[in-house]
CSV table of C-alpha atoms in Angstrom, one decimal:
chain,number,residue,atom,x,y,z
A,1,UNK,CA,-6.2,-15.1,58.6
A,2,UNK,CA,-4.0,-16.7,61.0
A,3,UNK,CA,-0.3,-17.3,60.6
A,4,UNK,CA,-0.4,-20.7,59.9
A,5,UNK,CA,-3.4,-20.4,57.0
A,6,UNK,CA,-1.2,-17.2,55.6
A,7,UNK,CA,1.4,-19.5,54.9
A,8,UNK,CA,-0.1,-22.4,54.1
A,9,UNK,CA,-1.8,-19.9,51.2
A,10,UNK,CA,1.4,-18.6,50.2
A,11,UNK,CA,2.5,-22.2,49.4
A,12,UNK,CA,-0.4,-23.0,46.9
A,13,UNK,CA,-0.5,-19.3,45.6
A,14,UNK,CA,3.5,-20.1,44.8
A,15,UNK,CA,2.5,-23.5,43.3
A,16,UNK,CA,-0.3,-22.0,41.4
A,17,UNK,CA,2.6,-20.4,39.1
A,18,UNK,CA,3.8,-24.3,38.1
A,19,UNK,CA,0.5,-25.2,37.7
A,20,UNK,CA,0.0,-22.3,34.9
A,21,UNK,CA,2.8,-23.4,33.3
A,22,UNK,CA,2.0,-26.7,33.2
A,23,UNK,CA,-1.1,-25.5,31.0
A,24,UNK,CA,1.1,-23.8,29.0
A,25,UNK,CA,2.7,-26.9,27.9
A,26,UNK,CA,0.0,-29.1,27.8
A,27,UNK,CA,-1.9,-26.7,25.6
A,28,UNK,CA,0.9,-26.7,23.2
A,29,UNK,CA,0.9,-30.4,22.8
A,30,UNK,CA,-3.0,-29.7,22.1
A,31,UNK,CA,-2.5,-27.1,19.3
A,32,UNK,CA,0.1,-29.4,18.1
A,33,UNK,CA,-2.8,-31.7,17.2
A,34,UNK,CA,-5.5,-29.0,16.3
A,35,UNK,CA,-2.6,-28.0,13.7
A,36,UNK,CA,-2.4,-31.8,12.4
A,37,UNK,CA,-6.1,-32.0,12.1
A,38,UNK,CA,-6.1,-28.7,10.6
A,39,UNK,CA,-3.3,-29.9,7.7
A,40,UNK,CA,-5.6,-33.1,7.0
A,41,UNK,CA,-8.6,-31.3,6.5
A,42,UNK,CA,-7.2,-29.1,4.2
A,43,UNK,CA,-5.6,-31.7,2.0
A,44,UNK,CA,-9.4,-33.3,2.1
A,45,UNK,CA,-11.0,-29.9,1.0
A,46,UNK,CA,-8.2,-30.0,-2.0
A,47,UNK,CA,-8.8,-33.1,-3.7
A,48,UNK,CA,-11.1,-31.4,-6.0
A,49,UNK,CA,-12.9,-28.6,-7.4
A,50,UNK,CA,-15.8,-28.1,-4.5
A,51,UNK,CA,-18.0,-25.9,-6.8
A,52,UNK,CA,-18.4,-28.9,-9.4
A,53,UNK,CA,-19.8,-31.5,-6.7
A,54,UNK,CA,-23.4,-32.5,-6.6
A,55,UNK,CA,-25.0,-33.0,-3.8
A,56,UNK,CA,-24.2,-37.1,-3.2
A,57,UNK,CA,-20.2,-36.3,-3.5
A,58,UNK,CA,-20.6,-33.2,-1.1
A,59,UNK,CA,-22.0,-34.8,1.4
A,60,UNK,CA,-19.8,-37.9,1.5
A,61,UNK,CA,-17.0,-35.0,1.5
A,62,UNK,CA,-18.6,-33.5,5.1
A,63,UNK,CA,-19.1,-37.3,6.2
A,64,UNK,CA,-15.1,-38.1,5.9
A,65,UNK,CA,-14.1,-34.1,7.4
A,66,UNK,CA,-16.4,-35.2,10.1
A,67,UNK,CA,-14.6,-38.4,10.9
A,68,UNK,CA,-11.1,-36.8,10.7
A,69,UNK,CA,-12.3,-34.0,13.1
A,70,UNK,CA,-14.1,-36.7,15.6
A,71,UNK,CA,-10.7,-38.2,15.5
A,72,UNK,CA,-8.5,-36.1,16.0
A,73,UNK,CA,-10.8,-34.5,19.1
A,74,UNK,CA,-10.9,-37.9,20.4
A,75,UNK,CA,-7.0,-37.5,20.8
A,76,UNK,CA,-6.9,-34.0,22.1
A,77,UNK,CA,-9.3,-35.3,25.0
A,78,UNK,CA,-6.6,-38.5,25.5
A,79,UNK,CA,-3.7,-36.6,26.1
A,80,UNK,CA,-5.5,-34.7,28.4
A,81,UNK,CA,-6.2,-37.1,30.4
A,82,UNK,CA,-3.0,-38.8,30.5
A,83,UNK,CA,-1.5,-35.1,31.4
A,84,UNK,CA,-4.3,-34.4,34.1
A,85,UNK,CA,-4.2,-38.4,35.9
A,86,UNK,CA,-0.2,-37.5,35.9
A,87,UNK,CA,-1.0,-34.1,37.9
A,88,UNK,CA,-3.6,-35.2,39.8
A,89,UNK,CA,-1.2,-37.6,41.8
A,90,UNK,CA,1.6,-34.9,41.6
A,91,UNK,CA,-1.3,-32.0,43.4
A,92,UNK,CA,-2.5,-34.7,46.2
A,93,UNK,CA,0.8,-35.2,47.1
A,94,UNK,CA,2.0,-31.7,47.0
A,95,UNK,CA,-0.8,-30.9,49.3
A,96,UNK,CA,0.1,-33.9,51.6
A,97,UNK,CA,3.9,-32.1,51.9
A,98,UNK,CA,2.5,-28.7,52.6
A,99,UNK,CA,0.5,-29.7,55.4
A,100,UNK,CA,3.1,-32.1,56.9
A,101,UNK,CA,5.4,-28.8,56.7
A,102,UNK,CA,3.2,-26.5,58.1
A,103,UNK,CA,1.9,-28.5,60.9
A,104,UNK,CA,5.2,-30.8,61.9
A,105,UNK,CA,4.0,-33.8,61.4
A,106,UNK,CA,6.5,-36.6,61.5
A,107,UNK,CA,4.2,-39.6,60.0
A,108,UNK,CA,3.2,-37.3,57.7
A,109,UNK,CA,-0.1,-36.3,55.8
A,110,UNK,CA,-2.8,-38.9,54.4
A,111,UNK,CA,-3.1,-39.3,50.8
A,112,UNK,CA,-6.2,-39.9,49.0
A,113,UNK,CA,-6.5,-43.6,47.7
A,114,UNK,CA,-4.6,-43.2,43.6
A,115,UNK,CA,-8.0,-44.6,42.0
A,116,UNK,CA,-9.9,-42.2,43.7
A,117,UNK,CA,-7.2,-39.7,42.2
A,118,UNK,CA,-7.6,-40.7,39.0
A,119,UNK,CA,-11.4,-41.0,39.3
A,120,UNK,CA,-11.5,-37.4,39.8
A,121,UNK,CA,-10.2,-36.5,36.3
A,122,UNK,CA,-13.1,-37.7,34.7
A,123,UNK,CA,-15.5,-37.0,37.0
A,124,UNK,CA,-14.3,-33.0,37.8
A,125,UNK,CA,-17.0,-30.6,36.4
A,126,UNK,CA,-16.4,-27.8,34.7
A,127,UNK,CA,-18.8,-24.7,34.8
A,128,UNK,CA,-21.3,-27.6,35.4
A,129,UNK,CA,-19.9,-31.0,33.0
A,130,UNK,CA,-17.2,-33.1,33.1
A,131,UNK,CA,-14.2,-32.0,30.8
A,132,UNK,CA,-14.8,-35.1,28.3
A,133,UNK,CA,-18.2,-33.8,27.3
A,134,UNK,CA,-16.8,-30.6,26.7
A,135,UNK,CA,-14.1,-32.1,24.4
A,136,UNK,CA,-17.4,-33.9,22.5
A,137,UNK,CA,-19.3,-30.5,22.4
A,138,UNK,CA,-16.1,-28.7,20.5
A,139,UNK,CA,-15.7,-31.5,18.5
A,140,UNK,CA,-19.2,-31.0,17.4
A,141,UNK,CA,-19.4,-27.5,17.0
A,142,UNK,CA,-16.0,-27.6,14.9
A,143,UNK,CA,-17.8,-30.2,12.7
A,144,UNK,CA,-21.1,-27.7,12.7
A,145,UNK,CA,-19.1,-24.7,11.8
A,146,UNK,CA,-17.0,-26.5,9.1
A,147,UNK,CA,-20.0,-28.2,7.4
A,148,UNK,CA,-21.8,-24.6,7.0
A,149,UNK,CA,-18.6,-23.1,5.4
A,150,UNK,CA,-17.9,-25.6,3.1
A,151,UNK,CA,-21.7,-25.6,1.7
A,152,UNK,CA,-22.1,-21.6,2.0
A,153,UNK,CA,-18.8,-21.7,-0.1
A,154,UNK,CA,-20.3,-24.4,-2.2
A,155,UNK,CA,-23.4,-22.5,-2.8
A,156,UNK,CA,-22.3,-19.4,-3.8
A,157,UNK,CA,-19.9,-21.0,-6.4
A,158,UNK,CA,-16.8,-20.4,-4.6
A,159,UNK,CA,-13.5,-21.8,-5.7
A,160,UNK,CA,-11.4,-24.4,-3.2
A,161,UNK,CA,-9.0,-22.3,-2.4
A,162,UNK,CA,-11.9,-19.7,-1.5
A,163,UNK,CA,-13.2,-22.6,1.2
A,164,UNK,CA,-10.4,-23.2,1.9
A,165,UNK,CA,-9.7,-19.8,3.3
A,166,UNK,CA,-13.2,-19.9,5.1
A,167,UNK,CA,-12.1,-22.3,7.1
A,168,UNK,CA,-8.2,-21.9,8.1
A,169,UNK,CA,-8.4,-17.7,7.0
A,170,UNK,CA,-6.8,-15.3,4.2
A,171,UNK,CA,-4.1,-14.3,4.3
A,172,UNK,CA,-3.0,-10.8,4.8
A,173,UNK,CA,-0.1,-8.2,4.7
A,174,UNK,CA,-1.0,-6.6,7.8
A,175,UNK,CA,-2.1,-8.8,10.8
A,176,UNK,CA,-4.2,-8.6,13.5
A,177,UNK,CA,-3.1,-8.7,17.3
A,178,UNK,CA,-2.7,-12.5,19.1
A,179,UNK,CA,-6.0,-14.0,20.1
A,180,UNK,CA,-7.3,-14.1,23.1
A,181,UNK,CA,-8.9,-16.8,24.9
A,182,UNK,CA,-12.5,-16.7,25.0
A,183,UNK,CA,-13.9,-17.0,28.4
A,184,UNK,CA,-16.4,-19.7,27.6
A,185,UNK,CA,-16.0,-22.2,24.7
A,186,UNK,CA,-19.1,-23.8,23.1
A,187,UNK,CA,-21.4,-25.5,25.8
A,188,UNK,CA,-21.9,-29.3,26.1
A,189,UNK,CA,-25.5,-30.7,25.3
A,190,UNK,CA,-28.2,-29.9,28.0
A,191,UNK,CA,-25.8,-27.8,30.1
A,192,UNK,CA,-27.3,-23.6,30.0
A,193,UNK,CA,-24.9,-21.4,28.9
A,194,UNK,CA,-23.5,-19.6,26.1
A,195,UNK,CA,-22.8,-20.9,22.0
A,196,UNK,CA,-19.8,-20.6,20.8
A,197,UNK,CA,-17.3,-17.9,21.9
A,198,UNK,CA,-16.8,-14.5,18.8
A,199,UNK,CA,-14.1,-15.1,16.4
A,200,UNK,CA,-11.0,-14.2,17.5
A,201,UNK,CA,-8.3,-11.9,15.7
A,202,UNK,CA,-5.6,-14.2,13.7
A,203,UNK,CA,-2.2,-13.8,14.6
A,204,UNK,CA,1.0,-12.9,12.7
A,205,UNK,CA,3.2,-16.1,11.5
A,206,UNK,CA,2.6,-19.0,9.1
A,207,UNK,CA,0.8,-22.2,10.0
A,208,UNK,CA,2.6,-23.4,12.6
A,209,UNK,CA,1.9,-25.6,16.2
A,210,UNK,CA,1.0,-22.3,17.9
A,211,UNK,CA,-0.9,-21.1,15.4
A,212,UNK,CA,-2.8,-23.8,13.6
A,213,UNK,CA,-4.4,-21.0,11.7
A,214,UNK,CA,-3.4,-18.7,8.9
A,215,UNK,CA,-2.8,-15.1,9.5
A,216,UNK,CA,-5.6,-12.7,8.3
A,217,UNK,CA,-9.2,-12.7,8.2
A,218,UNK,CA,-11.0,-15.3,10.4
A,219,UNK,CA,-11.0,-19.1,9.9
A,220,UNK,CA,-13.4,-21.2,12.2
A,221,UNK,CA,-10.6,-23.5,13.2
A,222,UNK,CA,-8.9,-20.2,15.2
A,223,UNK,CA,-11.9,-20.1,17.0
A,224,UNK,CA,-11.8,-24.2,18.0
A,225,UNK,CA,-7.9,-23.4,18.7
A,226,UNK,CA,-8.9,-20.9,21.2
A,227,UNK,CA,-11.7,-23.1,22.2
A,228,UNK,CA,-9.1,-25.7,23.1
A,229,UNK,CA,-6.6,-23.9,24.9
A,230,UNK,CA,-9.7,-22.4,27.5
A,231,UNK,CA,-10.5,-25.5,27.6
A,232,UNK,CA,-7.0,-27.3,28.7
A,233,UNK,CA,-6.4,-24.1,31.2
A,234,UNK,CA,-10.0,-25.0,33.1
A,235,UNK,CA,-9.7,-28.6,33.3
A,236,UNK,CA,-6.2,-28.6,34.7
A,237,UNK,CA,-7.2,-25.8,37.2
A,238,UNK,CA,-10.3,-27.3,37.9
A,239,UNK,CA,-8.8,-30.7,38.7
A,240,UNK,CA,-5.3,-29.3,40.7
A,241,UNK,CA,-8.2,-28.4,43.0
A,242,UNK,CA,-10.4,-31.0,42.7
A,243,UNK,CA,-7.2,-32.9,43.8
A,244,UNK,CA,-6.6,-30.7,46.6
A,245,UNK,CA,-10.3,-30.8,48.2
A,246,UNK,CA,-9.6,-34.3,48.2
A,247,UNK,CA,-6.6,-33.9,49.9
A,248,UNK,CA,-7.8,-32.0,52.7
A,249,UNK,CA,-10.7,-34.1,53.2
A,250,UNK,CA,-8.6,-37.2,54.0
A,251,UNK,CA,-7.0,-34.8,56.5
A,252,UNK,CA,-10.5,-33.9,57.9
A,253,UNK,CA,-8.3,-34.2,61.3
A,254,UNK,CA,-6.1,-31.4,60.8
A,255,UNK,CA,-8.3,-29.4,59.0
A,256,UNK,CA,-10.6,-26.6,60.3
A,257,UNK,CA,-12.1,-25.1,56.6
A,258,UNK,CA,-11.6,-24.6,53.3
A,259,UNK,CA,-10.4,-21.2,52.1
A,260,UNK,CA,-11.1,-19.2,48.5
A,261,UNK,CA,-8.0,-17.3,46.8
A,262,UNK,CA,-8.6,-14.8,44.0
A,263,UNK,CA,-5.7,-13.4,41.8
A,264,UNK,CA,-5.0,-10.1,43.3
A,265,UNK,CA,-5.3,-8.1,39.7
A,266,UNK,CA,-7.6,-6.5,37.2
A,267,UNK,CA,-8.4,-9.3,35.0
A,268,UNK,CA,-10.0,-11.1,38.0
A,269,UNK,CA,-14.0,-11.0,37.2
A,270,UNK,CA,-16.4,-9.8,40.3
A,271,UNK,CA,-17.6,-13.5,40.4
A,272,UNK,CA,-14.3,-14.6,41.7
A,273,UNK,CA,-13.5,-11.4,43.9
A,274,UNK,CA,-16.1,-11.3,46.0
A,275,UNK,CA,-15.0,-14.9,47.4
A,276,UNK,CA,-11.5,-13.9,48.0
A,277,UNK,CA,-10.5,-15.3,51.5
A,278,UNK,CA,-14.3,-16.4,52.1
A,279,UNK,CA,-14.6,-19.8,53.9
A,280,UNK,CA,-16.0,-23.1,53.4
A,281,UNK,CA,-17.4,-26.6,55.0
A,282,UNK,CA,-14.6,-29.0,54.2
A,283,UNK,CA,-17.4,-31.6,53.3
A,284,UNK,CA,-20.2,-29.8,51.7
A,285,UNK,CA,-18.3,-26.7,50.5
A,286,UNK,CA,-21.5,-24.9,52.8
A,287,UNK,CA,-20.7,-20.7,53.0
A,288,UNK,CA,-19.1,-19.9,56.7
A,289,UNK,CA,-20.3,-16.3,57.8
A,290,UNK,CA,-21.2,-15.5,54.0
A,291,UNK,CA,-23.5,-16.4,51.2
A,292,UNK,CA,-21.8,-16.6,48.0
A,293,UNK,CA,-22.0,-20.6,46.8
A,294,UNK,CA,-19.4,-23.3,45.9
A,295,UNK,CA,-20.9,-22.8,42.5
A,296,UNK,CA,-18.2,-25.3,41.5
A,297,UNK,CA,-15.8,-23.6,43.6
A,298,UNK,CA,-11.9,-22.1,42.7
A,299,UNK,CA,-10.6,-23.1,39.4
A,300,UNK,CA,-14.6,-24.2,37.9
A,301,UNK,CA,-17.3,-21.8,38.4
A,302,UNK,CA,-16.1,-20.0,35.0
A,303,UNK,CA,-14.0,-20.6,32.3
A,304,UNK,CA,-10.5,-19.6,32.5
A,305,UNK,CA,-10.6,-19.0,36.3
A,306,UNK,CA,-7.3,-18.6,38.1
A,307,UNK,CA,-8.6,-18.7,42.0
A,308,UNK,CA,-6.9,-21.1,44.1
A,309,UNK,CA,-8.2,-23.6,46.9
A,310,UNK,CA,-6.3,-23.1,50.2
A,311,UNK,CA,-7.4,-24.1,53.8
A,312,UNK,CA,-6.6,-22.9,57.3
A,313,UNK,CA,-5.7,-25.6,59.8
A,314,UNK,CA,-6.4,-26.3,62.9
A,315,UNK,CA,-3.5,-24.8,65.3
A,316,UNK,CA,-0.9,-26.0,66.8
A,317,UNK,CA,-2.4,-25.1,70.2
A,318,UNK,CA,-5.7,-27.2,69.2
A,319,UNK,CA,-3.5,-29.9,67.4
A,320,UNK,CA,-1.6,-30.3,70.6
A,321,UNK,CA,1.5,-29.1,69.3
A,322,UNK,CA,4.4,-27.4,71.5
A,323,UNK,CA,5.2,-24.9,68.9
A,324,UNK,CA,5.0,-21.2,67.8
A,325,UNK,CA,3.2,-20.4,65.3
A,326,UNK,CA,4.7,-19.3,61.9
A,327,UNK,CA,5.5,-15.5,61.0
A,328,UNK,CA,3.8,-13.3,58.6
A,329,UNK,CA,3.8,-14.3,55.0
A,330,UNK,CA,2.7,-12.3,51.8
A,331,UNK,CA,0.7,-13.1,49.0
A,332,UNK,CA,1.4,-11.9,45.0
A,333,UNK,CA,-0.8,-9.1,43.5
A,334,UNK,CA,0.1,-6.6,40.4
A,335,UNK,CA,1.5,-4.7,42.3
A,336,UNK,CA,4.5,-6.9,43.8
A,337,UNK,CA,3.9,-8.6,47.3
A,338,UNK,CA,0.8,-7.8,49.9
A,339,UNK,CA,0.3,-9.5,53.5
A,340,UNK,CA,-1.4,-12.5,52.8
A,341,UNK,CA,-4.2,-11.4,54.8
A,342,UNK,CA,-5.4,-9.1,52.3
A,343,UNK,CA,-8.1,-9.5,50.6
A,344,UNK,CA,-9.9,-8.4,47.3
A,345,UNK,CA,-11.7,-5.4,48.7
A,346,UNK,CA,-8.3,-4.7,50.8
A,347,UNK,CA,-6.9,-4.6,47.5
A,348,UNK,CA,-9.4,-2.5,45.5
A,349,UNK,CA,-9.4,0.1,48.5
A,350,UNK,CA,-5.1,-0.2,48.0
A,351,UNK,CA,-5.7,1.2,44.1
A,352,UNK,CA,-5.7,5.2,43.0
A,353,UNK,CA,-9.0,5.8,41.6
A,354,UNK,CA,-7.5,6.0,38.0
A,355,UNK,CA,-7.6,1.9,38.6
A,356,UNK,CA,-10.7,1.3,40.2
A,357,UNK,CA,-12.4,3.4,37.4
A,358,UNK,CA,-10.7,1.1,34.9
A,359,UNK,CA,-11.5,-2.1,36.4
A,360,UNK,CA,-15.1,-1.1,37.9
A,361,UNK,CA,-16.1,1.7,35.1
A,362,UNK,CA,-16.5,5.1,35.5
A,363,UNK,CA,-20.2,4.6,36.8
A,364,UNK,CA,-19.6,2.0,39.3
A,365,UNK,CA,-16.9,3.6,40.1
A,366,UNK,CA,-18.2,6.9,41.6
A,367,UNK,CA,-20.9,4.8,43.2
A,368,UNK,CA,-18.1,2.9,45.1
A,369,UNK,CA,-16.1,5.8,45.9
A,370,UNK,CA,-19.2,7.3,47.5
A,371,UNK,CA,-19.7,4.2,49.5
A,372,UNK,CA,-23.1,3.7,47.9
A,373,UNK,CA,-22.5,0.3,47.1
A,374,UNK,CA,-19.8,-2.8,47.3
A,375,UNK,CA,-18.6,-5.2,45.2
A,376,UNK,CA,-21.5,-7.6,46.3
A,377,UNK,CA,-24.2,-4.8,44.9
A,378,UNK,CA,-22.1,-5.3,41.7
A,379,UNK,CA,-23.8,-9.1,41.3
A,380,UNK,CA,-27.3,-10.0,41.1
A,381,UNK,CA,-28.1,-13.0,42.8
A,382,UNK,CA,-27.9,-14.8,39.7
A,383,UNK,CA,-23.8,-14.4,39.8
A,384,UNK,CA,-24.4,-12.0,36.6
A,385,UNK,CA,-23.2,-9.0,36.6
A,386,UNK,CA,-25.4,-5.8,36.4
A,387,UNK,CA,-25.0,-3.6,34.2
A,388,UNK,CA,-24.6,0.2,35.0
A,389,UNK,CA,-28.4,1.6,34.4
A,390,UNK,CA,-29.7,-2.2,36.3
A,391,UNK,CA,-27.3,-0.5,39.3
A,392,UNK,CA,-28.3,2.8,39.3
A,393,UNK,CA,-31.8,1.8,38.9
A,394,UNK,CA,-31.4,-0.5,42.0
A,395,UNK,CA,-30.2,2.2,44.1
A,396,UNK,CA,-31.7,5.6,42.5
């Protein structure tokens, strides 16, 4: 990693902290709707006894709770796209600045053309789809797992209130821990993957906008909440990016390749480390002296993925500028600042083996202390991990 790249990295690694909070904030404004649609659903399931319907006045129930819950989806994916055709414009031009910095030019950087900007926000795939079919798929799955409640509820004579609480969850004097967000949320039709992501565990609180959900035992719309919020963290990361390829590629001048940037810390998956610092064809994202894939590249090839897309420039020497090149710059990891040009397995090989055993597991761990494998041997070629007997099998 040259000077120049290192700090050019350091730029969108800083920026990368605005950007989460951005998601932050557009996720509350989300759960601020999932909490309305959660309100009007419950006033529909209490406008009678449930257990006295017959079948004709149950399913015209389902048919209106359907509507309000393809409604109010239908908003969720709105003001998601008003927040990401805002940030799009904000992240090309951001870009723009930090090459114009770095590289001292006085015209300044090319911008990509605003409706191919806001093009992108729709057309941006996540883990393989674009973010609106995604919004369609939870909106479906929410209707799926309500309908099933409310007739399993129904058909085992269950009071209102007892559906009710099968669908928002009991309450309960002692609480579980905060949710977590699931690492994939419910696929969209025709794309391979996963169902629906495990219930998670309610949170302390009443019904509130951060907590749509009742504390206690599980209610499917905590799962949709969580659903929602991995949802709004991958499209705006997979867009900021989206934005910044774009960027580059209108720069294709100044620009030598494209670089990957994993988050220096233990929740980063092996997908994602084993790219840090690898380079890229700034036109077909095509592996440079590797062969992991684009596979969607930083910010889409999972759900909930915090890499970042950087680049390294052409130099000033080969840009025909009379200028040194910049100093040393540093990078954040868990562990305060490292040199930027340190990558994951720099990083792993920085830990006591207390860490790696945590992060790795015990097995894998002993394996890569005694140099038997890397984290590449930790991935088939699939992308899926292997499990501890599939490793020591492969190298028994």
């Amino acid at each position: 990693m040259g000077a120049l790249e290192e700090w050019i990295a350091e730029m969108f690694l800083v920026h990368s902290l605005n950007l989460l909070r951005f998601s932050s904030g557009a996720q509350e404004k989300i759960l601020l709707l999932m909490a309305a649609m959660s309100k009007e659903l419950t006033a529909k399931l209490n406008e009678g006894e449930i257990s006295t319907y017959g079948k004709q006045r149950l399913s015209a129930l389902l048919r209106e709770s359907n509507a309000v819950i393809s409604s109010h989806y239908t908003g969720m994916q709105a003001e998601m796209a008003r927040n990401l055709t805002g940030m799009v414009r904000i992240e090309a031009d951001y870009t723009a600045k930090v090459l114009t910095q770095g590289l001292k030019i006085e015209l300044g950087a090319k911008l990509p053309p605003v409706t191919y900007l806001e093009k992108l926000v729709g057309d941006t795939l996540i883990k393989g789809a674009p973010s609106a079919d995604w919004w369609k798929r939870q909106a479906l799955d929410t209707q799926f797992r309500f309908a099933s409640q409310v007739r399993i509820g129904a058909a085992q004579g269950e009071t209102t209130s007892q559906i009710v609480s099968r669908v928002l969850g009991k309450s309960a004097k002692a609480a579980d821990p905060a949710p977590s967000t699931p690492a994939t949320p419910p696929m969209p039709a025709g794309t391979p993957g996963t169902s629906a992501a495990p219930a998670a565990p309610a949170a302390k609180g009443p019904l509130s906008a951060t907590d749509p959900v009742a504390p206690g035992e599980q209610g499917i719309l905590k799962t949709s909440a969580a659903n929602a919020r991995a949802l709004v963290h991958s499209s705006v990361q997979a867009v900021a990016n989206a934005a910044r390829l774009a960027s580059f590629q209108a720069n294709a001048d100044l620009i030598e390749c494209l670089v990957w940037l994993s988050t220096l810390d233990s929740h980063t998956c092996l997908l994602c480390a084993m790219r840090d610092l690898h380079e890229y064809s700034l036109h077909d994202q095509e592996p440079i002296n590797h062969t992991h894939e684009w596979a969607g590249g930083p910010g889409a090839i999972h759900f909930s993925c915090r890499c970042v897309l950087s680049t390294r420039t052409k130099s000033f020497k080969d840009l025909g500028i009379e200028l040194d090149e910049p100093g040393d710059s540093t990078r954040p990891s868990d562990g305060g600042a490292v040199s930027s040009s340190m990558n994951f397995k720099d990083f792993l090989a920085s830990k006591d083996k207390d860490w790696r055993a945590e992060y790795l597991g015990p097995g894998r761990a002993e394996m890569y202390e005694a140099g038997k494998i890397t984290l590449n041997d930790l991935m088939n070629l699939k992308g899926r991990k292997l499990t501890l007997e599939e490793l020591q099998g492969k190298y028994k």
